[in-house]
C-alpha atoms as a PDB file:
ATOM      1  CA  MET A   1       0.000   0.000   0.000  1.00  0.00           C
ATOM      2  CA  THR A   2       1.218   3.483  -0.860  1.00  0.00           C
ATOM      3  CA  LEU A   3      -0.137   6.621   0.768  1.00  0.00           C
ATOM      4  CA  SER A   4       0.629  10.206  -0.127  1.00  0.00           C
ATOM      5  CA  VAL A   5      -0.614  12.915   2.211  1.00  0.00           C
ATOM      6  CA  PHE A   6      -0.752  16.482   0.905  1.00  0.00           C
ATOM      7  CA  THR A   7      -0.777  19.263   3.481  1.00  0.00           C
ATOM      8  CA  ASN A   8      -0.585  23.015   2.877  1.00  0.00           C
ATOM      9  CA  THR A   9       3.060  22.898   1.796  1.00  0.00           C
ATOM     10  CA  GLN A  10       4.315  19.337   2.210  1.00  0.00           C
ATOM     11  CA  ILE A  11       3.936  15.786   0.998  1.00  0.00           C
ATOM     12  CA  ILE A  12       4.127  12.837   3.366  1.00  0.00           C
ATOM     13  CA  SER A  13       4.903   9.776   1.263  1.00  0.00           C
ATOM     14  CA  LEU A  14       4.510   6.415   2.994  1.00  0.00           C
ATOM     15  CA  GLU A  15       4.561   2.795   1.877  1.00  0.00           C
ATOM     16  CA  ASP A  16       3.450  -0.566   3.217  1.00  0.00           C
ATOM     17  CA  GLY A  17       3.581  -0.817   7.029  1.00  0.00           C
ATOM     18  CA  ALA A  18       4.230   2.894   7.526  1.00  0.00           C
ATOM     19  CA  ALA A  19       1.162   3.741   5.410  1.00  0.00           C
ATOM     20  CA  ASP A  20      -0.935   1.256   7.394  1.00  0.00           C
ATOM     21  CA  MET A  21       0.298   2.590  10.737  1.00  0.00           C
ATOM     22  CA  PHE A  22      -0.417   6.198   9.729  1.00  0.00           C
ATOM     23  CA  THR A  23      -3.862   5.294   8.416  1.00  0.00           C
ATOM     24  CA  ASN A  24      -4.845   3.169  11.401  1.00  0.00           C
ATOM     25  CA  TYR A  25      -3.334   5.195  14.237  1.00  0.00           C
ATOM     26  CA  VAL A  26      -3.238   8.839  13.162  1.00  0.00           C
ATOM     27  CA  LEU A  27      -6.173   9.436  10.817  1.00  0.00           C
ATOM     28  CA  SER A  28      -9.781   9.640  11.924  1.00  0.00           C
ATOM     29  CA  PRO A  29     -12.214   7.198  10.310  1.00  0.00           C
ATOM     30  CA  ASP A  30     -15.784   8.296   9.528  1.00  0.00           C
ATOM     31  CA  GLU A  31     -18.925   6.800  11.071  1.00  0.00           C
ATOM     32  CA  LYS A  32     -18.571   3.772   8.757  1.00  0.00           C
ATOM     33  CA  MET A  33     -14.950   3.316   9.917  1.00  0.00           C
ATOM     34  CA  GLN A  34     -13.648   4.382   6.486  1.00  0.00           C
ATOM     35  CA  ILE A  35     -10.745   6.751   5.928  1.00  0.00           C
ATOM     36  CA  GLN A  36     -11.888   9.588   3.709  1.00  0.00           C
ATOM     37  CA  PRO A  37      -9.540  11.114   1.113  1.00  0.00           C
ATOM     38  CA  VAL A  38     -10.083  14.552   2.624  1.00  0.00           C
ATOM     39  CA  GLN A  39      -9.255  14.745   6.311  1.00  0.00           C
ATOM     40  CA  THR A  40      -9.709  17.645   8.729  1.00  0.00           C
ATOM     41  CA  TYR A  41      -6.738  18.216  11.011  1.00  0.00           C
ATOM     42  CA  GLU A  42      -7.304  17.880  14.741  1.00  0.00           C
ATOM     43  CA  GLN A  43      -4.618  18.302  17.388  1.00  0.00           C
ATOM     44  CA  GLN A  44      -5.142  14.704  18.493  1.00  0.00           C
ATOM     45  CA  MET A  45      -3.663  13.626  15.130  1.00  0.00           C
ATOM     46  CA  MET A  46      -0.369  15.258  16.074  1.00  0.00           C
ATOM     47  CA  ASN A  47      -0.548  13.698  19.537  1.00  0.00           C
ATOM     48  CA  LYS A  48      -1.073  10.265  17.972  1.00  0.00           C
ATOM     49  CA  ALA A  49       1.786  10.852  15.512  1.00  0.00           C
ATOM     50  CA  ILE A  50       4.128  11.866  18.346  1.00  0.00           C
ATOM     51  CA  ASN A  51       3.268   8.612  20.093  1.00  0.00           C
ATOM     52  CA  LEU A  52       3.804   6.383  17.027  1.00  0.00           C
ATOM     53  CA  GLN A  53       6.098   3.518  17.924  1.00  0.00           C
ATOM     54  CA  LEU A  54       9.149   2.831  15.769  1.00  0.00           C
ATOM     55  CA  ARG A  55       7.919  -0.495  14.386  1.00  0.00           C
ATOM     56  CA  ASN A  56       5.828  -1.975  11.564  1.00  0.00           C
ATOM     57  CA  GLY A  57       7.416   0.244   8.930  1.00  0.00           C
ATOM     58  CA  ILE A  58       7.657   3.413  10.984  1.00  0.00           C
ATOM     59  CA  ASP A  59      11.294   4.397  11.279  1.00  0.00           C
ATOM     60  CA  GLU A  60      12.892   7.675  12.399  1.00  0.00           C
ATOM     61  CA  VAL A  61      12.760   9.122   8.874  1.00  0.00           C
ATOM     62  CA  ASN A  62       9.067   8.315   8.400  1.00  0.00           C
ATOM     63  CA  LYS A  63       8.163   9.626  11.823  1.00  0.00           C
ATOM     64  CA  LYS A  64      10.039  12.908  11.217  1.00  0.00           C
ATOM     65  CA  MET A  65       8.314  13.278   7.834  1.00  0.00           C
ATOM     66  CA  ILE A  66       4.893  12.681   9.420  1.00  0.00           C
ATOM     67  CA  LEU A  67       5.540  15.139  12.240  1.00  0.00           C
ATOM     68  CA  ALA A  68       6.859  17.815   9.855  1.00  0.00           C
ATOM     69  CA  GLY A  69       3.868  17.402   7.555  1.00  0.00           C
ATOM     70  CA  LEU A  70       1.344  17.601  10.375  1.00  0.00           C
ATOM     71  CA  ALA A  71       3.164  20.594  11.911  1.00  0.00           C
ATOM     72  CA  ASP A  72       2.234  22.401   8.682  1.00  0.00           C
ATOM     73  CA  LEU A  73      -1.450  22.235   9.681  1.00  0.00           C
ATOM     74  CA  GLN A  74      -3.665  24.146  12.068  1.00  0.00           C
ATOM     75  CA  GLU A  75      -6.835  22.910  13.730  1.00  0.00           C
ATOM     76  CA  GLY A  76      -9.572  22.697  11.090  1.00  0.00           C
ATOM     77  CA  ASP A  77      -7.234  22.683   8.056  1.00  0.00           C
ATOM     78  CA  ARG A  78      -8.093  20.027   5.539  1.00  0.00           C
ATOM     79  CA  PHE A  79      -5.558  17.789   3.843  1.00  0.00           C
ATOM     80  CA  LEU A  80      -5.659  15.193   1.123  1.00  0.00           C
ATOM     81  CA  CYS A  81      -4.775  11.482   1.338  1.00  0.00           C
ATOM     82  CA  ASN A  82      -4.542   9.180  -1.656  1.00  0.00           C
ATOM     83  CA  GLY A  83      -2.797   6.122  -2.982  1.00  0.00           C
ATOM     84  CA  ALA A  84      -0.649   7.998  -5.494  1.00  0.00           C
ATOM     85  CA  LYS A  85       3.078   7.427  -5.146  1.00  0.00           C
ATOM     86  CA  ILE A  86       4.442  10.950  -5.317  1.00  0.00           C
ATOM     87  CA  THR A  87       7.769  11.976  -3.869  1.00  0.00           C
ATOM     88  CA  ASP A  88       8.631  15.021  -6.015  1.00  0.00           C
ATOM     89  CA  ILE A  89       6.770  18.107  -4.814  1.00  0.00           C
ATOM     90  CA  GLU A  90       7.695  19.821  -8.096  1.00  0.00           C
ATOM     91  CA  SER A  91       5.942  17.243 -10.304  1.00  0.00           C
ATOM     92  CA  MET A  92       2.801  18.272 -12.183  1.00  0.00           C
ATOM     93  CA  GLU A  93       0.755  15.681 -10.282  1.00  0.00           C
ATOM     94  CA  ALA A  94       1.987  16.929  -6.908  1.00  0.00           C
ATOM     95  CA  LYS A  95       1.247  20.534  -7.874  1.00  0.00           C
ATOM     96  CA  TYR A  96      -2.282  19.500  -8.880  1.00  0.00           C
ATOM     97  CA  TYR A  97      -2.939  17.857  -5.508  1.00  0.00           C
ATOM     98  CA  MET A  98      -1.408  20.832  -3.704  1.00  0.00           C
ATOM     99  CA  ARG A  99      -3.799  23.144  -5.598  1.00  0.00           C
ATOM    100  CA  ILE A 100      -6.720  21.031  -4.371  1.00  0.00           C
ATOM    101  CA  VAL A 101      -5.488  21.429  -0.789  1.00  0.00           C
ATOM    102  CA  ARG A 102      -5.058  25.185  -1.310  1.00  0.00           C
ATOM    103  CA  HIS A 103      -8.680  25.416  -2.477  1.00  0.00           C
ATOM    104  CA  LEU A 104      -9.872  23.250   0.420  1.00  0.00           C
ATOM    105  CA  ASN A 105      -8.293  25.707   2.855  1.00  0.00           C
ATOM    106  CA  ASN A 106      -8.929  29.025   1.102  1.00  0.00           C
ATOM    107  CA  GLY A 107     -11.684  30.034   3.511  1.00  0.00           C
ATOM    108  CA  GLU A 108     -14.546  29.556   1.045  1.00  0.00           C
ATOM    109  CA  GLY A 109     -15.670  26.247   2.567  1.00  0.00           C
ATOM    110  CA  LEU A 110     -15.491  24.409  -0.750  1.00  0.00           C
ATOM    111  CA  THR A 111     -16.469  20.771  -0.925  1.00  0.00           C
ATOM    112  CA  PRO A 112     -13.782  18.356  -2.115  1.00  0.00           C
ATOM    113  CA  SER A 113     -15.496  18.201  -5.533  1.00  0.00           C
ATOM    114  CA  GLN A 114     -15.555  21.984  -5.828  1.00  0.00           C
ATOM    115  CA  ALA A 115     -11.888  22.235  -4.801  1.00  0.00           C
ATOM    116  CA  GLN A 116     -10.978  19.600  -7.388  1.00  0.00           C
ATOM    117  CA  ALA A 117     -12.914  21.452 -10.103  1.00  0.00           C
ATOM    118  CA  ARG A 118     -11.102  24.690  -9.274  1.00  0.00           C
ATOM    119  CA  ALA A 119      -7.737  22.901  -9.332  1.00  0.00           C
ATOM    120  CA  ARG A 120      -8.552  21.600 -12.812  1.00  0.00           C
ATOM    121  CA  ILE A 121      -9.418  25.117 -13.973  1.00  0.00           C
ATOM    122  CA  ASP A 122      -6.135  26.361 -12.495  1.00  0.00           C
ATOM    123  CA  GLU A 123      -4.277  23.580 -14.327  1.00  0.00           C
ATOM    124  CA  THR A 124      -5.874  24.557 -17.635  1.00  0.00           C
ATOM    125  CA  GLU A 125      -4.921  28.199 -17.063  1.00  0.00           C
ATOM    126  CA  VAL A 126      -1.305  27.214 -16.323  1.00  0.00           C
ATOM    127  CA  ILE A 127      -1.100  25.115 -19.492  1.00  0.00           C
ATOM    128  CA  VAL A 128      -2.557  27.945 -21.606  1.00  0.00           C
ATOM    129  CA  GLN A 129      -0.103  30.430 -20.072  1.00  0.00           C
ATOM    130  CA  LEU A 130       2.844  28.098 -20.721  1.00  0.00           C
ATOM    131  CA  LYS A 131       1.767  27.707 -24.358  1.00  0.00           C
ATOM    132  CA  LYS A 132       1.507  31.500 -24.741  1.00  0.00           C
ATOM    133  CA  GLU A 133       4.990  31.964 -23.254  1.00  0.00           C
ATOM    134  CA  LYS A 134       6.407  29.282 -25.542  1.00  0.00           C
ATOM    135  CA  ASP A 135       4.780  30.835 -28.616  1.00  0.00           C
ATOM    136  CA  THR A 136       6.098  34.276 -27.656  1.00  0.00           C
ATOM    137  CA  SER A 137       9.647  33.010 -27.091  1.00  0.00           C
ATOM    138  CA  THR A 138       9.798  31.212 -30.451  1.00  0.00           C
ATOM    139  CA  LYS A 139       8.876  34.306 -32.477  1.00  0.00           C
END
């Protein structure tokens, strides 16, 4: 299992046991005991992360990455969890997910679907702008 967690400015990238430990011990399941792709940060998540034991895939590096990523959040901030394997914050895919998180936390109270739609519009605008810049530079 791979899990990428996108906070306001960071990516937490976990695999196998570390992903399971984070999912089972840090995240909050819904009323059906499912982990939703969009989570709302609560201080207890940081407390649980601090208390993660170094076992079952959690090593010092993973724990530091988790703590740094969660430190990026304030109570009520939303963050995104998915199975994508993304380790480069500069990749197009990472930037897309980071735009979703930005829209989730922009103060407008957007639903996850609305935030995703806005991120897609942003992506289209970036691509159009890049094409314009390329056309201008080749003339």
